Amino acid sequence: MITTSPAPTIVQSPPTVRSRVQLILILGALSAFGPLSIDMYLPALPALTRAFGASASETQLTLSACLLGLALGQTISGPLSDALGRRRPLLIGLACYALASLLCALAPSVFALAALRLVQGVAGAAGIVIARAVVRDLHSGIAVARFFSLLMLVNGLAPILAPVFGGQLLRYTSWRGVFVTLAIIGILLFLAAATGLRETLPAGRRQTGGIRTTLTTFRGLLTDHAFLGYALSCGLAFAAMFAYISGSSFVLQDIYGVSPQGFSLIFGSNALGLVVAGQVNGRLVGRVPPVRLLAAGLTTSAAGAVALLVVVISGVGLVGVLPSLFVVVASLGFVMPNAAALALSGHQRTAGSASALLGVLQYAIGAAAAPLVGIAGADTAVPMALVIATLGVCALAALMLLGRSVRKLTTVSSART
């Protein structure tokens, strides 16, 4: 059962600018474990395939295993952090991540690497889920959405820098060196969290009751229509971006003839749009209810996704494809912070479990959508556009289907502000 003792009153001095920046950097880096673990070694996939004499599909297992680990690991770390506090599970996860990354560098076969990538993903998930829970511990109301927008300054750059950094590493080392680098990053984050991140969940607010309480908490969250709607809209929108990440390389280069340098510029421009939109969202959150900003972001994303499908089918070319992709990606700067903040609102005691389910939906839907973008081969962009459009429209529909719950939460949020 959940403890019912009242939360203790904790008197704290206001955070300094330096401590706030330090917190943003640490939490942003922790929440960037996904793109770091996935994207940094993407340029090494061809070399890895040749080194093991494996097929492309066998090598793809190493990516799928990491995605699965990132999804499943959140269901472990989230509830553990609700029961044990945030620091212990986080530090254990970071230590295991560093060790698993080192073992990945020593993997003797592609199947051993896939197994170790699963462990690496499970361990790295602790950083993602606990970073969101820490934000919910420290803030409430619109401050949560504003803080998530600030985090996008850090983790929004990860998808841009990770593959570029990985490609540069391969000029001086092999694919094994990429995993050694990931291990070093894990160690540095362990030291940063150990010295710069205090415990944010007091003992009086922690859960007891073991696995039964965890299952009860998950069941309660899944029957909470508001939480499920926000989580689904966030997960579906995230999956649309993942479909873009998975398919844009071959679509833009192989179909539309964009050079690798041109692709990097396009990819970076879209990611920069995401970061800028996140900061604009942070400025607006105090004046516009998060639900409205979320609805605006999802509507814009869905419109851009449908436009992408139309221009691809009609054969307009890059002049139509590039603006549509930019709108889809950049609008997520309004979707991700507000959806996460609204999903976690009202779940302060179980923020770890709520954050875990939020993350599972993101990575599970993304993992399911990613293979579909190339289902018709490398000669057409229609599958990628269709997947992105379907996910974008479904994300908006998930929010709209909340109906009464959304209106009620909007009223409450407005009253509090």
Tab-separated table of C-alpha atoms in Angstrom, residues 22-378:
chain	number	residue	atom	x	y	z
A	22	GLN	CA	24.069	22.991	-13.232
A	23	LEU	CA	20.763	21.217	-12.620
A	24	ILE	CA	19.559	21.932	-16.166
A	25	LEU	CA	22.807	20.610	-17.652
A	26	ILE	CA	22.787	17.431	-15.558
A	27	LEU	CA	19.107	16.628	-16.128
A	28	GLY	CA	19.351	17.535	-19.810
A	29	ALA	CA	22.333	15.228	-20.264
A	30	LEU	CA	20.572	12.420	-18.384
A	31	SER	CA	17.440	12.720	-20.513
A	32	ALA	CA	19.617	12.621	-23.661
A	33	PHE	CA	20.670	9.007	-23.033
A	34	GLY	CA	18.293	7.804	-25.746
A	35	PRO	CA	19.755	9.712	-28.713
A	36	LEU	CA	23.292	9.326	-27.354
A	37	SER	CA	22.980	5.546	-27.137
A	38	ILE	CA	21.176	5.189	-30.464
A	39	ASP	CA	22.553	7.871	-32.763
A	40	MET	CA	26.232	7.998	-31.857
A	41	TYR	CA	27.001	4.578	-33.275
A	42	LEU	CA	24.780	4.844	-36.395
A	43	PRO	CA	27.716	5.919	-38.620
A	44	ALA	CA	29.564	2.774	-37.475
A	45	LEU	CA	26.867	0.297	-38.569
A	46	PRO	CA	28.454	-0.540	-41.952
A	47	ALA	CA	31.882	-1.103	-40.358
A	48	LEU	CA	30.302	-3.156	-37.576
A	49	THR	CA	28.510	-5.327	-40.160
A	50	ARG	CA	31.760	-5.988	-42.010
A	51	ALA	CA	33.704	-6.664	-38.799
A	52	PHE	CA	31.324	-9.408	-37.681
A	53	GLY	CA	30.537	-10.706	-41.167
A	54	ALA	CA	26.875	-10.202	-40.278
A	55	SER	CA	23.857	-9.315	-42.381
A	56	ALA	CA	22.219	-5.904	-42.226
A	57	SER	CA	19.203	-7.369	-40.427
A	58	GLU	CA	21.413	-8.990	-37.801
A	59	THR	CA	23.202	-5.712	-37.208
A	60	GLN	CA	19.812	-3.985	-36.945
A	61	LEU	CA	19.134	-6.188	-33.906
A	62	THR	CA	21.680	-4.155	-31.943
A	63	LEU	CA	19.564	-1.035	-32.506
A	64	SER	CA	16.271	-2.759	-31.739
A	65	ALA	CA	17.742	-4.273	-28.554
A	66	CYS	CA	18.801	-0.851	-27.291
A	67	LEU	CA	15.348	0.588	-28.005
A	68	LEU	CA	13.710	-2.314	-26.184
A	69	GLY	CA	16.051	-1.828	-23.230
A	70	LEU	CA	15.303	1.897	-23.075
A	71	ALA	CA	11.584	1.119	-22.981
A	72	LEU	CA	11.675	-1.759	-20.472
A	73	GLY	CA	14.291	-0.139	-18.246
A	74	GLN	CA	11.976	2.751	-17.491
A	75	THR	CA	9.380	0.397	-16.006
A	76	ILE	CA	12.075	-0.753	-13.574
A	77	SER	CA	13.832	2.498	-12.700
A	78	GLY	CA	10.674	4.594	-12.370
A	79	PRO	CA	8.962	2.544	-9.630
A	80	LEU	CA	12.313	1.915	-7.895
A	81	SER	CA	12.921	5.661	-7.681
A	82	ASP	CA	9.447	6.123	-6.151
A	83	ALA	CA	10.328	3.585	-3.454
A	84	LEU	CA	14.037	4.216	-2.829
A	85	GLY	CA	14.441	7.863	-3.766
A	86	ARG	CA	15.972	9.254	-6.955
A	87	ARG	CA	19.720	9.135	-6.273
A	88	ARG	CA	20.356	5.452	-5.569
A	89	PRO	CA	18.601	4.005	-8.651
A	90	LEU	CA	20.107	6.746	-10.807
A	91	LEU	CA	23.685	6.149	-9.666
A	92	ILE	CA	23.303	2.377	-9.988
A	93	GLY	CA	21.893	2.827	-13.489
A	94	LEU	CA	24.748	5.117	-14.541
A	95	ALA	CA	27.372	2.708	-13.188
A	96	CYS	CA	25.745	-0.227	-15.012
A	97	TYR	CA	25.514	1.841	-18.198
A	98	ALA	CA	29.235	2.596	-18.138
A	99	LEU	CA	30.076	-1.069	-17.513
A	100	ALA	CA	27.700	-2.329	-20.213
A	101	SER	CA	29.188	0.160	-22.700
A	102	LEU	CA	32.687	-1.139	-21.988
A	103	LEU	CA	31.495	-4.714	-22.472
A	104	CYS	CA	29.868	-3.697	-25.767
A	105	ALA	CA	33.306	-2.581	-26.955
A	106	LEU	CA	34.587	-6.112	-26.214
A	107	ALA	CA	31.663	-8.009	-27.771
A	108	PRO	CA	32.883	-11.071	-29.731
A	109	SER	CA	29.813	-11.386	-31.988
A	110	VAL	CA	26.859	-9.397	-33.250
A	111	PHE	CA	24.461	-11.417	-31.083
A	112	ALA	CA	26.561	-10.816	-27.961
A	113	LEU	CA	26.557	-7.122	-28.841
A	114	ALA	CA	22.754	-7.160	-29.197
A	115	ALA	CA	22.413	-8.734	-25.744
A	116	LEU	CA	24.761	-6.167	-24.209
A	117	ARG	CA	22.940	-3.343	-25.990
A	118	LEU	CA	19.748	-4.527	-24.287
A	119	VAL	CA	21.492	-4.242	-20.905
A	120	GLN	CA	22.929	-0.860	-21.895
A	121	GLY	CA	19.448	0.388	-22.780
A	122	VAL	CA	17.913	-0.862	-19.538
A	123	ALA	CA	20.629	0.872	-17.523
A	124	GLY	CA	20.515	4.102	-19.536
A	125	ALA	CA	16.752	4.306	-19.085
A	126	ALA	CA	17.350	5.261	-15.440
A	127	GLY	CA	18.704	8.618	-16.521
A	128	ILE	CA	15.743	9.370	-18.787
A	129	VAL	CA	12.950	8.436	-16.385
A	130	ILE	CA	14.516	9.807	-13.198
A	131	ALA	CA	15.391	13.145	-14.820
A	132	ARG	CA	11.686	13.713	-15.553
A	133	ALA	CA	10.729	12.589	-12.050
A	134	VAL	CA	13.228	15.003	-10.475
A	135	VAL	CA	11.652	17.881	-12.412
A	136	ARG	CA	8.236	16.883	-11.053
A	137	ASP	CA	9.676	16.646	-7.517
A	138	LEU	CA	11.037	20.170	-7.670
A	139	HIS	CA	8.300	21.974	-9.587
A	140	SER	CA	4.540	22.055	-10.052
A	141	GLY	CA	2.040	23.697	-12.367
A	142	ILE	CA	3.358	25.704	-15.304
A	143	ALA	CA	6.874	25.635	-13.849
A	144	VAL	CA	7.143	21.974	-14.913
A	145	ALA	CA	6.422	22.770	-18.566
A	146	ARG	CA	8.798	25.736	-18.426
A	147	PHE	CA	11.604	23.581	-17.000
A	148	PHE	CA	11.059	20.866	-19.634
A	149	SER	CA	11.395	23.578	-22.268
A	150	LEU	CA	14.745	24.578	-20.763
A	151	LEU	CA	15.920	20.966	-20.864
A	152	MET	CA	15.392	20.992	-24.625
A	153	LEU	CA	18.335	23.390	-24.885
A	154	VAL	CA	20.503	20.456	-23.816
A	155	ASN	CA	18.840	17.248	-24.990
A	156	GLY	CA	17.467	18.858	-28.156
A	157	LEU	CA	21.032	19.116	-29.443
A	158	ALA	CA	21.811	15.445	-28.795
A	159	PRO	CA	20.215	14.077	-32.004
A	160	ILE	CA	22.271	16.620	-33.992
A	161	LEU	CA	25.604	16.167	-32.292
A	162	ALA	CA	25.557	12.419	-31.574
A	163	PRO	CA	25.829	11.100	-35.170
A	164	VAL	CA	28.241	13.895	-36.148
A	165	PHE	CA	30.458	13.140	-33.144
A	166	GLY	CA	30.219	9.406	-33.869
A	167	GLY	CA	31.281	9.975	-37.476
A	168	GLN	CA	34.266	12.036	-36.382
A	169	LEU	CA	35.286	9.374	-33.864
A	170	LEU	CA	35.417	6.803	-36.657
A	171	ARG	CA	38.162	8.822	-38.324
A	172	TYR	CA	40.453	7.947	-35.404
A	173	THR	CA	39.069	4.714	-33.990
A	174	SER	CA	36.853	1.729	-34.786
A	175	TRP	CA	33.227	1.092	-33.802
A	176	ARG	CA	34.569	-0.284	-30.520
A	177	GLY	CA	35.956	3.150	-29.706
A	178	VAL	CA	32.435	4.606	-29.976
A	179	PHE	CA	31.306	2.363	-27.128
A	180	VAL	CA	34.375	3.228	-25.073
A	181	THR	CA	33.370	6.875	-25.519
A	182	LEU	CA	29.834	6.081	-24.344
A	183	ALA	CA	31.341	4.403	-21.274
A	184	ILE	CA	33.366	7.547	-20.536
A	185	ILE	CA	30.217	9.663	-20.888
A	186	GLY	CA	28.470	7.324	-18.431
A	187	ILE	CA	31.304	7.712	-15.923
A	188	LEU	CA	31.313	11.504	-16.243
A	189	LEU	CA	27.549	11.649	-15.715
A	190	PHE	CA	27.889	9.361	-12.697
A	191	LEU	CA	30.377	11.795	-11.167
A	192	ALA	CA	28.212	14.806	-12.063
A	193	ALA	CA	25.083	13.244	-10.551
A	194	ALA	CA	26.942	12.039	-7.450
A	195	THR	CA	28.350	15.482	-6.713
A	196	GLY	CA	25.773	17.853	-8.177
A	197	LEU	CA	22.341	16.248	-7.798
A	198	ARG	CA	20.775	16.045	-4.358
A	199	GLU	CA	17.967	13.706	-3.317
A	200	THR	CA	14.637	15.267	-4.309
A	201	LEU	CA	12.191	12.682	-2.913
A	202	PRO	CA	12.103	12.733	0.920
A	203	ALA	CA	11.533	9.447	2.744
A	204	GLY	CA	8.054	10.536	3.841
A	205	ARG	CA	6.882	10.786	0.222
A	206	ARG	CA	8.205	7.427	-0.940
A	207	GLN	CA	6.107	4.391	-1.787
A	208	THR	CA	6.098	1.073	0.023
A	209	GLY	CA	4.470	-2.219	-0.839
A	210	GLY	CA	6.748	-3.730	-3.480
A	211	ILE	CA	5.631	-5.128	-6.818
A	212	ARG	CA	1.945	-5.174	-5.883
A	213	THR	CA	1.966	-1.428	-5.270
A	214	THR	CA	3.843	-0.895	-8.527
A	215	LEU	CA	1.272	-2.853	-10.517
A	216	THR	CA	-1.546	-1.014	-8.772
A	217	THR	CA	0.085	2.299	-9.613
A	218	PHE	CA	0.513	1.351	-13.281
A	219	ARG	CA	-3.104	0.172	-13.455
A	220	GLY	CA	-4.286	3.426	-11.924
A	221	LEU	CA	-2.268	5.465	-14.421
A	222	LEU	CA	-3.557	3.459	-17.380
A	223	THR	CA	-7.156	4.032	-16.280
A	224	ASP	CA	-6.564	7.765	-15.811
A	225	HIS	CA	-7.986	9.132	-19.057
A	226	ALA	CA	-6.173	12.445	-18.765
A	227	PHE	CA	-2.768	10.830	-18.170
A	228	LEU	CA	-3.298	8.271	-20.924
A	229	GLY	CA	-4.371	10.910	-23.418
A	230	TYR	CA	-1.393	13.165	-22.730
A	231	ALA	CA	1.010	10.210	-22.710
A	232	LEU	CA	-0.384	8.814	-25.967
A	233	SER	CA	-0.262	12.176	-27.720
A	234	CYS	CA	3.346	12.583	-26.573
A	235	GLY	CA	4.288	9.017	-27.557
A	236	LEU	CA	2.682	9.213	-30.993
A	237	ALA	CA	4.272	12.595	-31.727
A	238	PHE	CA	7.662	11.268	-30.568
A	239	ALA	CA	7.204	8.233	-32.825
A	240	ALA	CA	6.557	10.535	-35.791
A	241	MET	CA	9.931	12.175	-35.134
A	242	PHE	CA	11.541	8.748	-34.793
A	243	ALA	CA	10.065	7.733	-38.158
A	244	TYR	CA	11.619	10.891	-39.611
A	245	ILE	CA	15.003	10.071	-38.030
A	246	SER	CA	14.846	6.479	-39.310
A	247	GLY	CA	13.776	7.270	-42.853
A	248	SER	CA	15.014	10.753	-43.729
A	249	SER	CA	18.573	9.670	-44.514
A	250	PHE	CA	17.705	7.316	-47.377
A	251	VAL	CA	14.698	9.392	-48.508
A	252	LEU	CA	16.593	12.665	-48.826
A	253	GLN	CA	19.866	11.185	-50.132
A	254	ASP	CA	18.789	8.211	-52.230
A	255	ILE	CA	15.485	9.530	-53.581
A	256	TYR	CA	15.943	13.298	-53.707
A	257	GLY	CA	19.702	13.291	-54.327
A	258	VAL	CA	20.766	15.339	-51.305
A	259	SER	CA	24.485	15.055	-50.497
A	260	PRO	CA	25.634	13.779	-47.074
A	261	GLN	CA	26.716	17.327	-46.212
A	262	GLY	CA	23.350	18.678	-47.347
A	263	PHE	CA	21.561	16.063	-45.283
A	264	SER	CA	23.541	17.052	-42.190
A	265	LEU	CA	22.561	20.688	-42.771
A	266	ILE	CA	18.869	19.805	-43.190
A	267	PHE	CA	18.927	17.518	-40.149
A	268	GLY	CA	20.626	20.185	-38.062
A	269	SER	CA	18.229	22.915	-39.224
A	270	ASN	CA	15.197	20.852	-38.253
A	271	ALA	CA	16.678	20.047	-34.843
A	272	LEU	CA	17.514	23.726	-34.322
A	273	GLY	CA	13.877	24.528	-35.089
A	274	LEU	CA	12.872	22.064	-32.379
A	275	VAL	CA	15.155	23.736	-29.831
A	276	VAL	CA	13.997	27.258	-30.715
A	277	ALA	CA	10.333	26.237	-30.559
A	278	GLY	CA	10.969	24.759	-27.123
A	279	GLN	CA	12.323	28.065	-25.883
A	280	VAL	CA	9.400	30.008	-27.374
A	281	ASN	CA	7.103	27.565	-25.585
A	282	GLY	CA	8.911	28.263	-22.319
A	283	ARG	CA	8.264	31.987	-22.764
A	284	LEU	CA	4.559	31.448	-23.481
A	285	VAL	CA	3.783	28.897	-20.772
A	286	GLY	CA	3.196	31.489	-18.070
A	287	ARG	CA	0.682	33.385	-20.214
A	288	VAL	CA	-1.026	30.589	-22.170
A	289	PRO	CA	-2.329	27.371	-20.527
A	290	PRO	CA	-0.114	24.341	-21.339
A	291	VAL	CA	-3.132	22.461	-22.759
A	292	ARG	CA	-3.626	25.136	-25.406
A	293	LEU	CA	0.051	25.185	-26.297
A	294	LEU	CA	0.002	21.398	-26.575
A	295	ALA	CA	-3.085	21.490	-28.794
A	296	ALA	CA	-1.444	24.144	-30.992
A	297	GLY	CA	1.726	22.079	-31.294
A	298	LEU	CA	-0.138	18.879	-32.162
A	299	THR	CA	-2.340	20.675	-34.690
A	300	THR	CA	0.682	22.224	-36.386
A	301	SER	CA	2.551	18.896	-36.376
A	302	ALA	CA	-0.446	17.060	-37.865
A	303	ALA	CA	-0.876	19.754	-40.538
A	304	GLY	CA	2.790	19.512	-41.476
A	305	ALA	CA	2.605	15.720	-41.569
A	306	VAL	CA	-0.451	15.699	-43.834
A	307	ALA	CA	1.207	18.313	-46.062
A	308	LEU	CA	4.279	16.061	-46.278
A	309	LEU	CA	2.155	13.153	-47.489
A	310	VAL	CA	0.412	15.349	-50.072
A	311	VAL	CA	3.637	16.788	-51.528
A	312	VAL	CA	5.300	13.362	-51.658
A	313	ILE	CA	2.361	11.776	-53.476
A	314	SER	CA	2.016	14.722	-55.850
A	315	GLY	CA	5.732	14.716	-56.666
A	316	VAL	CA	6.360	18.355	-55.771
A	317	GLY	CA	9.916	17.568	-54.693
A	318	LEU	CA	12.230	19.065	-52.074
A	319	VAL	CA	10.575	22.470	-52.284
A	320	GLY	CA	7.551	20.928	-50.582
A	321	VAL	CA	9.203	18.140	-48.578
A	322	LEU	CA	11.704	20.259	-46.636
A	323	PRO	CA	9.257	22.858	-45.229
A	324	SER	CA	6.820	20.092	-44.267
A	325	LEU	CA	9.508	18.148	-42.405
A	326	PHE	CA	10.642	21.321	-40.644
A	327	VAL	CA	7.100	22.018	-39.410
A	328	VAL	CA	6.658	18.432	-38.172
A	329	VAL	CA	9.920	18.433	-36.210
A	330	ALA	CA	9.935	22.022	-34.914
A	331	SER	CA	6.351	21.840	-33.616
A	332	LEU	CA	7.433	19.123	-31.209
A	333	GLY	CA	9.061	21.914	-29.219
A	334	PHE	CA	5.521	22.756	-28.119
A	335	VAL	CA	4.366	19.141	-27.808
A	336	MET	CA	6.998	17.375	-25.717
A	337	PRO	CA	7.382	19.790	-22.754
A	338	ASN	CA	3.646	20.420	-22.311
A	339	ALA	CA	2.569	16.805	-22.805
A	340	ALA	CA	5.137	15.613	-20.260
A	341	ALA	CA	4.210	18.326	-17.753
A	342	LEU	CA	0.461	17.656	-18.064
A	343	ALA	CA	0.891	13.866	-17.905
A	344	LEU	CA	2.910	14.164	-14.678
A	345	SER	CA	0.593	16.739	-13.064
A	346	GLY	CA	-1.392	15.264	-10.191
A	347	HIS	CA	1.089	12.388	-9.794
A	348	GLN	CA	3.720	13.884	-7.508
A	349	ARG	CA	3.937	10.836	-5.234
A	350	THR	CA	4.234	8.441	-8.184
A	351	ALA	CA	6.191	10.708	-10.551
A	352	GLY	CA	8.739	7.951	-11.230
A	353	SER	CA	6.099	5.432	-12.327
A	354	ALA	CA	4.228	8.049	-14.367
A	355	SER	CA	7.474	9.114	-16.037
A	356	ALA	CA	8.234	5.448	-16.759
A	357	LEU	CA	4.944	4.855	-18.583
A	358	LEU	CA	5.414	8.088	-20.494
A	359	GLY	CA	8.829	6.909	-21.678
A	360	VAL	CA	7.681	3.372	-22.481
A	361	LEU	CA	4.990	4.704	-24.798
A	362	GLN	CA	7.505	6.958	-26.552
A	363	TYR	CA	10.083	4.267	-27.248
A	364	ALA	CA	7.669	1.372	-27.802
A	365	ILE	CA	5.600	3.241	-30.402
A	366	GLY	CA	8.783	4.636	-31.954
A	367	ALA	CA	10.339	1.165	-32.196
A	368	ALA	CA	7.178	-0.192	-33.838
A	369	ALA	CA	6.946	2.676	-36.329
A	370	ALA	CA	10.605	2.846	-37.385
A	371	PRO	CA	10.694	-0.346	-39.541
A	372	LEU	CA	7.567	0.727	-41.445
A	373	VAL	CA	9.233	3.704	-43.143
A	374	GLY	CA	11.202	1.438	-45.483
A	375	ILE	CA	8.581	-1.233	-45.988
A	376	ALA	CA	8.287	-0.521	-49.737
A	377	GLY	CA	12.034	-0.359	-50.332
A	378	ALA	CA	14.353	2.557	-50.974
